[in-house]
């Protein structure tokens, strides 16, 4: 199995990224975290130091700034597991959203991921330890199915899938494994902020999948990285969603490949059932709002 010895996590100062850095550090990895705010980074560093005794390296940079990111990669040293986890989410109907908000999500979530991977890839290919390497991307269940209020967010996360599928073919010869992680709603500072402005329909639809804690998600993510899985679902609905949307994604497990082949037809029925429910909620919501 793939062992995170030198791991770098973007967005590692909060929520899921912090939980991942914390867990990797407690398992003995050398950990670096990258985010914009140096205050949040220092706080995260102290938190991990207090509970594990391990010192993590912190780097303040914006993933949208390629030069800043490549400087961090240079300073951070060898990486065998890169976790591209930074992400922003501003929910809202496209009609009410400014294009600046749309661009913000695409820039941070998608272009920022390109910057990070492009900067880290040469060093990862030349890594001196002989074990396999990993590039893990934090997508979302909203990166497997479009959700009301998430036009830009879902687009940025669907984009990560195309990136990941193509990249896997490019890096396999260097024994680097790409993982796409698909969490449901996860209890993080980011979600608390999001919920202040989230449309009611977004919440209704997102509730189709149970909510998780950040350390539950980080545990699933780390297990997925270690087993070099391409798709990493995090809960039961996520497992169904991953089988139902397997499409042309790579699959290393014969057991899972078999399950996908057998279950695809009946999962399409379940998917249509979910869609029917969601569209019913949408129509009801509009009917109620008109009558007011
Ligand atoms: N919470 C949820 O419900 C779900 C989250 N996800 C995904 O998981 C990932 C983490 O989410 P979550 O833990 O909730 O997020 P948080 O908002 O709690 O944390 C986000 C992290 O990303 C960093 N970050 C944000 N923008 C940038 C940037 N431009 N450059 C560098 N770092 C940046 C933040 O630090 P700083 O602001 O200082 O830069 C922070 O460390 C995201 O990709 C998100 O889309 C997926 C499914 C569900
Ligand atoms: C084939 C049958 C499948 C059935 C399961 C369908 C369930 C889909 C629910 C989607 C929930 C999306 C949550 C996004 C969370 C997120 O990313 C935001 N909180 C922003 O961070």
mmCIF file of C-alpha atoms and ligand atoms in Angstrom:
data_model
loop_
_atom_site.group_PDB
_atom_site.id
_atom_site.type_symbol
_atom_site.label_atom_id
_atom_site.label_comp_id
_atom_site.label_asym_id
_atom_site.label_seq_id
_atom_site.Cartn_x
_atom_site.Cartn_y
_atom_site.Cartn_z
ATOM 1 C CA UNK A 1 0.000 0.000 0.000
ATOM 2 C CA UNK A 2 0.908 3.617 -0.552
ATOM 3 C CA UNK A 3 2.390 5.246 2.544
ATOM 4 C CA UNK A 4 2.226 9.024 2.965
ATOM 5 C CA UNK A 5 5.767 9.870 4.103
ATOM 6 C CA UNK A 6 6.049 13.367 2.662
ATOM 7 C CA UNK A 7 2.640 14.902 2.270
ATOM 8 C CA UNK A 8 1.580 18.384 1.230
ATOM 9 C CA UNK A 9 -2.043 19.472 1.690
ATOM 10 C CA UNK A 10 -3.493 22.650 0.226
ATOM 11 C CA UNK A 11 -6.260 24.234 2.262
ATOM 12 C CA UNK A 12 -4.682 22.417 5.202
ATOM 13 C CA UNK A 13 -5.490 25.116 7.764
ATOM 14 C CA UNK A 14 -9.213 24.398 8.095
ATOM 15 C CA UNK A 15 -11.920 21.754 7.873
ATOM 16 C CA UNK A 16 -11.221 18.631 5.832
ATOM 17 C CA UNK A 17 -7.653 19.666 4.918
ATOM 18 C CA UNK A 18 -6.761 20.276 8.547
ATOM 19 C CA UNK A 19 -8.214 16.902 9.552
ATOM 20 C CA UNK A 20 -6.167 15.239 6.800
ATOM 21 C CA UNK A 21 -2.933 16.967 7.815
ATOM 22 C CA UNK A 22 -3.620 16.071 11.434
ATOM 23 C CA UNK A 23 -4.164 12.420 10.599
ATOM 24 C CA UNK A 24 -1.167 12.129 8.285
ATOM 25 C CA UNK A 25 1.047 13.740 10.954
ATOM 26 C CA UNK A 26 -0.196 11.376 13.653
ATOM 27 C CA UNK A 27 0.623 8.451 11.351
ATOM 28 C CA UNK A 28 4.206 9.626 11.101
ATOM 29 C CA UNK A 29 4.248 11.539 7.820
ATOM 30 C CA UNK A 30 6.258 14.705 7.290
ATOM 31 C CA UNK A 31 3.459 17.176 6.602
ATOM 32 C CA UNK A 32 3.298 20.582 4.931
ATOM 33 C CA UNK A 33 0.157 22.678 4.703
ATOM 34 C CA UNK A 34 -0.553 25.570 2.352
ATOM 35 C CA UNK A 35 -3.274 28.230 2.555
ATOM 36 C CA UNK A 36 -3.587 32.014 2.261
ATOM 37 C CA UNK A 37 -3.995 33.224 5.850
ATOM 38 C CA UNK A 38 -0.817 32.871 7.913
ATOM 39 C CA UNK A 39 -2.836 33.286 11.131
ATOM 40 C CA UNK A 40 -5.055 30.288 10.350
ATOM 41 C CA UNK A 41 -1.954 28.303 9.333
ATOM 42 C CA UNK A 42 -0.186 29.049 12.637
ATOM 43 C CA UNK A 43 -3.326 28.135 14.557
ATOM 44 C CA UNK A 44 -3.547 24.825 12.681
ATOM 45 C CA UNK A 45 0.148 24.139 13.279
ATOM 46 C CA UNK A 46 -0.279 24.723 17.025
ATOM 47 C CA UNK A 47 -3.382 22.559 17.124
ATOM 48 C CA UNK A 48 -1.600 19.620 15.453
ATOM 49 C CA UNK A 49 1.537 20.146 17.572
ATOM 50 C CA UNK A 50 -0.515 20.098 20.792
ATOM 51 C CA UNK A 51 -2.431 16.916 20.035
ATOM 52 C CA UNK A 52 0.248 14.871 18.233
ATOM 53 C CA UNK A 53 3.568 16.437 19.208
ATOM 54 C CA UNK A 54 4.416 16.608 15.516
ATOM 55 C CA UNK A 55 5.667 19.773 13.842
ATOM 56 C CA UNK A 56 4.072 20.588 10.490
ATOM 57 C CA UNK A 57 5.539 23.074 8.028
ATOM 58 C CA UNK A 58 3.251 25.939 7.016
ATOM 59 C CA UNK A 59 3.307 27.962 3.792
ATOM 60 C CA UNK A 60 1.235 31.045 3.071
ATOM 61 C CA UNK A 61 0.323 31.236 -0.612
ATOM 62 C CA UNK A 62 -2.686 31.650 -2.853
ATOM 63 C CA UNK A 63 -3.143 28.698 -5.232
ATOM 64 C CA UNK A 64 -4.199 31.188 -7.924
ATOM 65 C CA UNK A 65 -0.628 32.546 -7.965
ATOM 66 C CA UNK A 66 1.549 30.053 -9.863
ATOM 67 C CA UNK A 67 4.858 31.709 -8.920
ATOM 68 C CA UNK A 68 3.962 31.694 -5.225
ATOM 69 C CA UNK A 69 2.893 28.057 -5.411
ATOM 70 C CA UNK A 70 6.050 26.886 -7.164
ATOM 71 C CA UNK A 71 8.176 28.707 -4.586
ATOM 72 C CA UNK A 72 6.353 26.784 -1.861
ATOM 73 C CA UNK A 73 6.955 23.483 -3.660
ATOM 74 C CA UNK A 74 10.663 24.315 -3.847
ATOM 75 C CA UNK A 75 10.859 25.150 -0.131
ATOM 76 C CA UNK A 76 8.674 22.280 1.065
ATOM 77 C CA UNK A 77 11.026 19.615 -0.297
ATOM 78 C CA UNK A 78 10.086 16.139 -1.499
ATOM 79 C CA UNK A 79 6.399 15.235 -1.876
ATOM 80 C CA UNK A 80 5.079 11.703 -2.295
ATOM 81 C CA UNK A 81 1.458 12.503 -1.501
ATOM 82 C CA UNK A 82 -0.026 15.746 -2.794
ATOM 83 C CA UNK A 83 -3.510 16.528 -1.520
ATOM 84 C CA UNK A 84 -5.144 19.283 -3.562
ATOM 85 C CA UNK A 85 -7.940 20.159 -1.176
ATOM 86 C CA UNK A 86 -8.358 23.966 -1.245
ATOM 87 C CA UNK A 87 -11.806 25.016 -2.280
ATOM 88 C CA UNK A 88 -14.328 27.829 -2.075
ATOM 89 C CA UNK A 89 -18.109 27.590 -2.346
ATOM 90 C CA UNK A 90 -20.513 30.482 -2.707
ATOM 91 C CA UNK A 91 -23.933 28.984 -3.382
ATOM 92 C CA UNK A 92 -26.673 30.815 -5.242
ATOM 93 C CA UNK A 93 -28.766 30.883 -8.394
ATOM 94 C CA UNK A 94 -26.632 31.816 -11.397
ATOM 95 C CA UNK A 95 -29.028 34.625 -12.209
ATOM 96 C CA UNK A 96 -28.351 36.237 -8.833
ATOM 97 C CA UNK A 97 -24.638 35.502 -8.803
ATOM 98 C CA UNK A 98 -21.993 37.906 -10.021
ATOM 99 C CA UNK A 99 -19.566 36.649 -12.637
ATOM 100 C CA UNK A 100 -16.838 37.603 -10.173
ATOM 101 C CA UNK A 101 -18.167 34.882 -7.857
ATOM 102 C CA UNK A 102 -18.307 32.384 -10.706
ATOM 103 C CA UNK A 103 -14.738 33.183 -11.685
ATOM 104 C CA UNK A 104 -13.625 33.012 -8.042
ATOM 105 C CA UNK A 105 -14.810 29.402 -7.690
ATOM 106 C CA UNK A 106 -13.404 28.269 -11.037
ATOM 107 C CA UNK A 107 -10.081 30.023 -10.357
ATOM 108 C CA UNK A 108 -9.530 28.654 -6.850
ATOM 109 C CA UNK A 109 -11.057 25.187 -7.254
ATOM 110 C CA UNK A 110 -9.983 24.327 -10.809
ATOM 111 C CA UNK A 111 -7.188 26.616 -12.025
ATOM 112 C CA UNK A 112 -5.637 26.588 -8.531
ATOM 113 C CA UNK A 113 -5.509 22.798 -8.731
ATOM 114 C CA UNK A 114 -3.741 22.996 -12.112
ATOM 115 C CA UNK A 115 -1.192 25.409 -10.627
ATOM 116 C CA UNK A 116 -0.494 23.167 -7.664
ATOM 117 C CA UNK A 117 -0.181 19.961 -9.676
ATOM 118 C CA UNK A 118 1.927 21.535 -12.407
ATOM 119 C CA UNK A 119 4.314 22.951 -9.807
ATOM 120 C CA UNK A 120 4.636 19.696 -7.851
ATOM 121 C CA UNK A 121 4.741 17.176 -10.696
ATOM 122 C CA UNK A 122 8.421 17.375 -11.762
ATOM 123 C CA UNK A 123 9.601 16.801 -8.179
ATOM 124 C CA UNK A 124 7.096 14.010 -7.629
ATOM 125 C CA UNK A 125 8.247 12.185 -10.763
ATOM 126 C CA UNK A 126 11.875 12.464 -9.594
ATOM 127 C CA UNK A 127 11.086 11.377 -6.037
ATOM 128 C CA UNK A 128 13.888 9.344 -4.488
ATOM 129 C CA UNK A 129 11.870 6.974 -2.282
ATOM 130 C CA UNK A 130 10.914 3.897 -4.287
ATOM 131 C CA UNK A 131 7.279 3.655 -3.144
ATOM 132 C CA UNK A 132 4.300 4.773 -5.237
ATOM 133 C CA UNK A 133 3.132 8.397 -5.175
ATOM 134 C CA UNK A 134 -0.308 9.960 -5.025
ATOM 135 C CA UNK A 135 -2.100 13.061 -6.245
ATOM 136 C CA UNK A 136 -5.448 13.355 -4.459
ATOM 137 C CA UNK A 137 -8.064 15.896 -5.496
ATOM 138 C CA UNK A 138 -10.863 16.996 -3.175
ATOM 139 C CA UNK A 139 -13.965 17.033 -5.337
ATOM 140 C CA UNK A 140 -17.488 16.778 -3.859
ATOM 141 C CA UNK A 141 -20.635 14.783 -4.477
ATOM 142 C CA UNK A 142 -21.611 17.989 -6.303
ATOM 143 C CA UNK A 143 -18.783 17.007 -8.687
ATOM 144 C CA UNK A 144 -20.679 13.811 -9.576
ATOM 145 C CA UNK A 145 -24.159 15.284 -9.991
ATOM 146 C CA UNK A 146 -25.201 18.883 -10.621
ATOM 147 C CA UNK A 147 -27.031 20.440 -7.666
ATOM 148 C CA UNK A 148 -29.370 23.486 -7.551
ATOM 149 C CA UNK A 149 -27.432 26.586 -6.502
ATOM 150 C CA UNK A 150 -24.084 25.096 -7.488
ATOM 151 C CA UNK A 151 -23.761 25.927 -11.203
ATOM 152 C CA UNK A 152 -20.248 27.343 -10.807
ATOM 153 C CA UNK A 153 -19.206 25.092 -7.935
ATOM 154 C CA UNK A 154 -20.368 21.904 -9.671
ATOM 155 C CA UNK A 155 -18.688 23.032 -12.902
ATOM 156 C CA UNK A 156 -15.396 23.544 -11.048
ATOM 157 C CA UNK A 157 -15.657 20.116 -9.411
ATOM 158 C CA UNK A 158 -16.756 18.308 -12.602
ATOM 159 C CA UNK A 159 -13.684 19.930 -14.158
ATOM 160 C CA UNK A 160 -11.494 18.150 -11.620
ATOM 161 C CA UNK A 161 -12.791 14.818 -12.894
ATOM 162 C CA UNK A 162 -11.630 15.499 -16.444
ATOM 163 C CA UNK A 163 -8.306 16.687 -15.094
ATOM 164 C CA UNK A 164 -7.946 13.574 -12.939
ATOM 165 C CA UNK A 165 -8.899 11.018 -15.623
ATOM 166 C CA UNK A 166 -6.470 12.480 -18.158
ATOM 167 C CA UNK A 167 -3.707 13.049 -15.592
ATOM 168 C CA UNK A 168 -3.855 9.449 -14.392
ATOM 169 C CA UNK A 169 -2.890 8.285 -17.886
ATOM 170 C CA UNK A 170 -0.011 10.757 -17.920
ATOM 171 C CA UNK A 171 1.533 9.805 -14.572
ATOM 172 C CA UNK A 172 0.896 6.063 -14.312
ATOM 173 C CA UNK A 173 4.312 5.250 -15.813
ATOM 174 C CA UNK A 174 5.841 7.029 -12.801
ATOM 175 C CA UNK A 175 3.768 4.946 -10.417
ATOM 176 C CA UNK A 176 1.748 7.981 -9.351
ATOM 177 C CA UNK A 177 -1.898 7.304 -8.529
ATOM 178 C CA UNK A 178 -4.629 9.884 -8.830
ATOM 179 C CA UNK A 179 -7.525 9.860 -6.354
ATOM 180 C CA UNK A 180 -10.743 11.863 -6.607
ATOM 181 C CA UNK A 181 -12.467 12.266 -3.260
ATOM 182 C CA UNK A 182 -16.231 12.887 -3.172
ATOM 183 C CA UNK A 183 -17.474 14.072 0.252
ATOM 184 C CA UNK A 184 -21.100 14.926 1.049
ATOM 185 C CA UNK A 185 -21.901 18.002 3.217
ATOM 186 C CA UNK A 186 -19.152 18.029 5.839
ATOM 187 C CA UNK A 187 -19.151 19.917 9.118
ATOM 188 C CA UNK A 188 -16.387 22.512 8.577
ATOM 189 C CA UNK A 189 -15.926 26.284 9.012
ATOM 190 C CA UNK A 190 -16.478 26.531 5.249
ATOM 191 C CA UNK A 191 -19.896 24.837 5.477
ATOM 192 C CA UNK A 192 -20.984 27.058 8.375
ATOM 193 C CA UNK A 193 -20.163 30.096 6.230
ATOM 194 C CA UNK A 194 -21.882 28.586 3.177
ATOM 195 C CA UNK A 195 -25.105 27.850 5.053
ATOM 196 C CA UNK A 196 -25.577 31.534 5.863
ATOM 197 C CA UNK A 197 -26.516 32.213 2.233
ATOM 198 C CA UNK A 198 -27.422 28.785 0.888
ATOM 199 C CA UNK A 199 -30.724 28.598 -1.039
ATOM 200 C CA UNK A 200 -33.292 26.386 0.676
ATOM 201 C CA UNK A 201 -33.489 24.111 -2.374
ATOM 202 C CA UNK A 202 -29.736 23.507 -2.253
ATOM 203 C CA UNK A 203 -30.068 22.289 1.332
ATOM 204 C CA UNK A 204 -33.113 20.139 0.533
ATOM 205 C CA UNK A 205 -31.306 18.397 -2.338
ATOM 206 C CA UNK A 206 -27.961 18.108 -0.515
ATOM 207 C CA UNK A 207 -29.768 16.406 2.376
ATOM 208 C CA UNK A 208 -30.291 13.385 0.085
ATOM 209 C CA UNK A 209 -26.831 12.428 1.290
ATOM 210 C CA UNK A 210 -26.019 12.313 4.999
ATOM 211 C CA UNK A 211 -23.675 14.880 6.512
ATOM 212 C CA UNK A 212 -20.254 13.881 7.826
ATOM 213 C CA UNK A 213 -17.609 15.145 10.240
ATOM 214 C CA UNK A 214 -14.304 16.386 8.831
ATOM 215 C CA UNK A 215 -12.291 13.640 10.502
ATOM 216 C CA UNK A 216 -14.624 10.952 9.128
ATOM 217 C CA UNK A 217 -14.056 12.333 5.624
ATOM 218 C CA UNK A 218 -10.289 12.607 6.139
ATOM 219 C CA UNK A 219 -10.155 8.982 7.282
ATOM 220 C CA UNK A 220 -11.981 7.788 4.143
ATOM 221 C CA UNK A 221 -9.760 10.019 2.032
ATOM 222 C CA UNK A 222 -6.538 8.686 3.535
ATOM 223 C CA UNK A 223 -7.713 5.077 3.150
ATOM 224 C CA UNK A 224 -8.548 5.785 -0.492
ATOM 225 C CA UNK A 225 -5.134 7.363 -1.057
ATOM 226 C CA UNK A 226 -3.326 4.420 0.557
ATOM 227 C CA UNK A 227 -5.199 1.883 -1.566
ATOM 228 C CA UNK A 228 -4.560 4.060 -4.664
ATOM 229 C CA UNK A 229 -8.286 4.105 -5.513
ATOM 230 C CA UNK A 230 -9.330 6.465 -8.305
ATOM 231 C CA UNK A 231 -12.839 7.170 -6.999
ATOM 232 C CA UNK A 232 -13.060 7.666 -3.238
ATOM 233 C CA UNK A 233 -16.653 7.843 -1.970
ATOM 234 C CA UNK A 234 -17.097 8.796 1.684
ATOM 235 C CA UNK A 235 -20.535 7.501 2.756
ATOM 236 C CA UNK A 236 -23.141 4.986 1.583
ATOM 237 C CA UNK A 237 -24.952 7.384 -0.773
ATOM 238 C CA UNK A 238 -21.520 8.318 -2.090
ATOM 239 C CA UNK A 239 -20.770 4.673 -2.823
ATOM 240 C CA UNK A 240 -24.012 4.389 -4.827
ATOM 241 C CA UNK A 241 -23.216 7.647 -6.605
ATOM 242 C CA UNK A 242 -19.708 6.469 -7.492
ATOM 243 C CA UNK A 243 -20.937 3.161 -8.885
ATOM 244 C CA UNK A 244 -23.776 4.902 -10.728
ATOM 245 C CA UNK A 245 -21.454 7.476 -12.325
ATOM 246 C CA UNK A 246 -18.437 5.224 -12.909
ATOM 247 C CA UNK A 247 -18.559 5.958 -16.651
ATOM 248 C CA UNK A 248 -15.066 5.664 -18.156
ATOM 249 C CA UNK A 249 -13.171 6.076 -14.888
ATOM 250 C CA UNK A 250 -10.294 3.683 -14.154
ATOM 251 C CA UNK A 251 -10.927 0.892 -11.650
ATOM 252 C CA UNK A 252 -8.105 -1.105 -10.032
ATOM 253 C CA UNK A 253 -10.300 -3.426 -7.961
ATOM 254 C CA UNK A 254 -11.763 -6.472 -9.755
ATOM 255 C CA UNK A 255 -14.414 -6.790 -7.061
ATOM 256 C CA UNK A 256 -15.542 -3.181 -7.515
ATOM 257 C CA UNK A 257 -15.444 -3.538 -11.315
ATOM 258 C CA UNK A 258 -17.748 -6.550 -11.011
ATOM 259 C CA UNK A 259 -20.095 -4.677 -8.656
ATOM 260 C CA UNK A 260 -20.228 -1.752 -11.110
ATOM 261 C CA UNK A 261 -21.161 -3.997 -14.011
ATOM 262 C CA UNK A 262 -23.904 -5.774 -12.063
ATOM 263 C CA UNK A 263 -25.342 -2.743 -10.242
ATOM 264 C CA UNK A 264 -25.331 -0.090 -12.991
ATOM 265 C CA UNK A 265 -28.814 -0.841 -14.368
ATOM 266 C CA UNK A 266 -30.629 -0.850 -11.064
ATOM 267 C CA UNK A 267 -28.713 2.236 -9.849
ATOM 268 C CA UNK A 268 -30.004 4.109 -12.887
ATOM 269 C CA UNK A 269 -33.500 3.387 -11.592
ATOM 270 C CA UNK A 270 -32.503 4.749 -8.169
ATOM 271 C CA UNK A 271 -30.936 7.818 -9.815
ATOM 272 C CA UNK A 272 -34.158 8.518 -11.726
ATOM 273 C CA UNK A 273 -36.061 8.191 -8.445
ATOM 274 C CA UNK A 274 -33.797 10.796 -6.817
ATOM 275 C CA UNK A 275 -34.183 13.113 -9.823
ATOM 276 C CA UNK A 276 -37.957 12.740 -9.656
ATOM 277 C CA UNK A 277 -37.888 13.700 -5.954
ATOM 278 C CA UNK A 278 -35.636 16.693 -6.540
ATOM 279 C CA UNK A 279 -37.734 18.065 -9.403
ATOM 280 C CA UNK A 280 -40.856 17.567 -7.302
ATOM 281 C CA UNK A 281 -39.265 19.667 -4.523
ATOM 282 C CA UNK A 282 -38.292 22.341 -7.041
ATOM 283 C CA UNK A 283 -41.821 22.566 -8.468
ATOM 284 C CA UNK A 284 -43.368 22.636 -4.975
ATOM 285 C CA UNK A 285 -41.005 25.370 -3.869
ATOM 286 C CA UNK A 286 -41.940 27.536 -6.852
ATOM 287 C CA UNK A 287 -45.656 26.901 -6.332
ATOM 288 C CA UNK A 288 -45.383 27.936 -2.670
ATOM 289 C CA UNK A 289 -43.402 31.063 -3.488
ATOM 290 C CA UNK A 290 -45.907 32.145 -6.130
ATOM 291 C CA UNK A 291 -48.830 31.801 -3.724
ATOM 292 C CA UNK A 292 -47.090 34.081 -1.186
HETATM 293 N N1 LIG B 1 -17.519 21.165 3.751
HETATM 294 C C1 LIG B 1 -18.250 20.549 2.821
HETATM 295 O O1 LIG B 1 -19.472 20.427 2.946
HETATM 296 C C2 LIG B 1 -17.595 19.958 1.612
HETATM 297 C C3 LIG B 1 -16.358 20.394 1.154
HETATM 298 N N2 LIG B 1 -15.823 19.847 0.019
HETATM 299 C C4 LIG B 1 -14.531 20.295 -0.502
HETATM 300 O O2 LIG B 1 -13.533 20.052 0.449
HETATM 301 C C5 LIG B 1 -12.521 21.035 0.380
HETATM 302 C C6 LIG B 1 -12.304 21.635 1.761
HETATM 303 O O3 LIG B 1 -13.515 22.171 2.229
HETATM 304 P P1 LIG B 1 -13.719 22.668 3.741
HETATM 305 O O4 LIG B 1 -12.798 21.934 4.615
HETATM 306 O O5 LIG B 1 -15.169 22.671 3.997
HETATM 307 O O6 LIG B 1 -13.249 24.191 3.554
HETATM 308 P P2 LIG B 1 -12.838 25.343 4.606
HETATM 309 O O7 LIG B 1 -13.465 26.586 4.079
HETATM 310 O O8 LIG B 1 -13.118 24.945 6.004
HETATM 311 O O9 LIG B 1 -11.265 25.421 4.363
HETATM 312 C C7 LIG B 1 -10.769 25.793 3.111
HETATM 313 C C8 LIG B 1 -9.275 25.773 3.120
HETATM 314 O O10 LIG B 1 -8.785 26.164 1.828
HETATM 315 C C9 LIG B 1 -7.919 27.296 1.977
HETATM 316 N N3 LIG B 1 -8.027 28.151 0.794
HETATM 317 C C10 LIG B 1 -9.135 28.766 0.326
HETATM 318 N N4 LIG B 1 -8.844 29.486 -0.763
HETATM 319 C C11 LIG B 1 -7.526 29.333 -1.001
HETATM 320 C C12 LIG B 1 -6.625 29.823 -1.987
HETATM 321 N N5 LIG B 1 -7.045 30.667 -2.948
HETATM 322 N N6 LIG B 1 -5.324 29.446 -1.927
HETATM 323 C C13 LIG B 1 -4.898 28.615 -0.963
HETATM 324 N N7 LIG B 1 -5.692 28.110 -0.006
HETATM 325 C C14 LIG B 1 -6.995 28.463 -0.023
HETATM 326 C C15 LIG B 1 -8.415 27.967 3.262
HETATM 327 O O11 LIG B 1 -7.456 28.799 3.889
HETATM 328 P P3 LIG B 1 -7.350 30.390 3.547
HETATM 329 O O12 LIG B 1 -8.753 30.918 3.502
HETATM 330 O O13 LIG B 1 -6.514 30.972 4.621
HETATM 331 O O14 LIG B 1 -6.687 30.464 2.205
HETATM 332 C C16 LIG B 1 -8.685 26.738 4.120
HETATM 333 O O15 LIG B 1 -7.490 26.223 4.635
HETATM 334 C C17 LIG B 1 -12.996 22.038 -0.664
HETATM 335 O O16 LIG B 1 -12.362 21.751 -1.894
HETATM 336 C C18 LIG B 1 -14.475 21.794 -0.758
HETATM 337 O O17 LIG B 1 -14.990 22.133 -2.017
HETATM 338 C C19 LIG B 1 -16.464 18.855 -0.684
HETATM 339 C C20 LIG B 1 -17.682 18.396 -0.257
HETATM 340 C C21 LIG B 1 -18.347 18.909 0.905
HETATM 341 C C1 LIG B 2 -27.400 6.454 -7.939
HETATM 342 C C2 LIG B 2 -28.058 6.854 -6.672
HETATM 343 C C3 LIG B 2 -27.333 7.960 -5.979
HETATM 344 C C4 LIG B 2 -28.075 8.503 -4.802
HETATM 345 C C5 LIG B 2 -27.358 9.529 -3.957
HETATM 346 C C6 LIG B 2 -27.535 10.948 -4.384
HETATM 347 C C7 LIG B 2 -27.147 11.927 -3.334
HETATM 348 C C8 LIG B 2 -26.599 13.196 -3.918
HETATM 349 C C9 LIG B 2 -26.442 14.293 -2.909
HETATM 350 C C10 LIG B 2 -25.502 15.370 -3.344
HETATM 351 C C11 LIG B 2 -25.046 16.223 -2.221
HETATM 352 C C12 LIG B 2 -24.030 17.239 -2.625
HETATM 353 C C13 LIG B 2 -23.381 17.914 -1.433
HETATM 354 C C14 LIG B 2 -22.292 18.835 -1.821
HETATM 355 C C15 LIG B 2 -21.535 19.365 -0.628
HETATM 356 C C16 LIG B 2 -20.595 20.432 -0.992
HETATM 357 O O1 LIG B 2 -19.691 20.261 -1.757
HETATM 358 C C17 LIG B 2 -20.884 21.751 -0.400
HETATM 359 N N1 LIG B 2 -21.134 21.678 0.999
HETATM 360 C C18 LIG B 2 -19.807 22.729 -0.644
HETATM 361 O O2 LIG B 2 -18.707 22.375 0.067
#
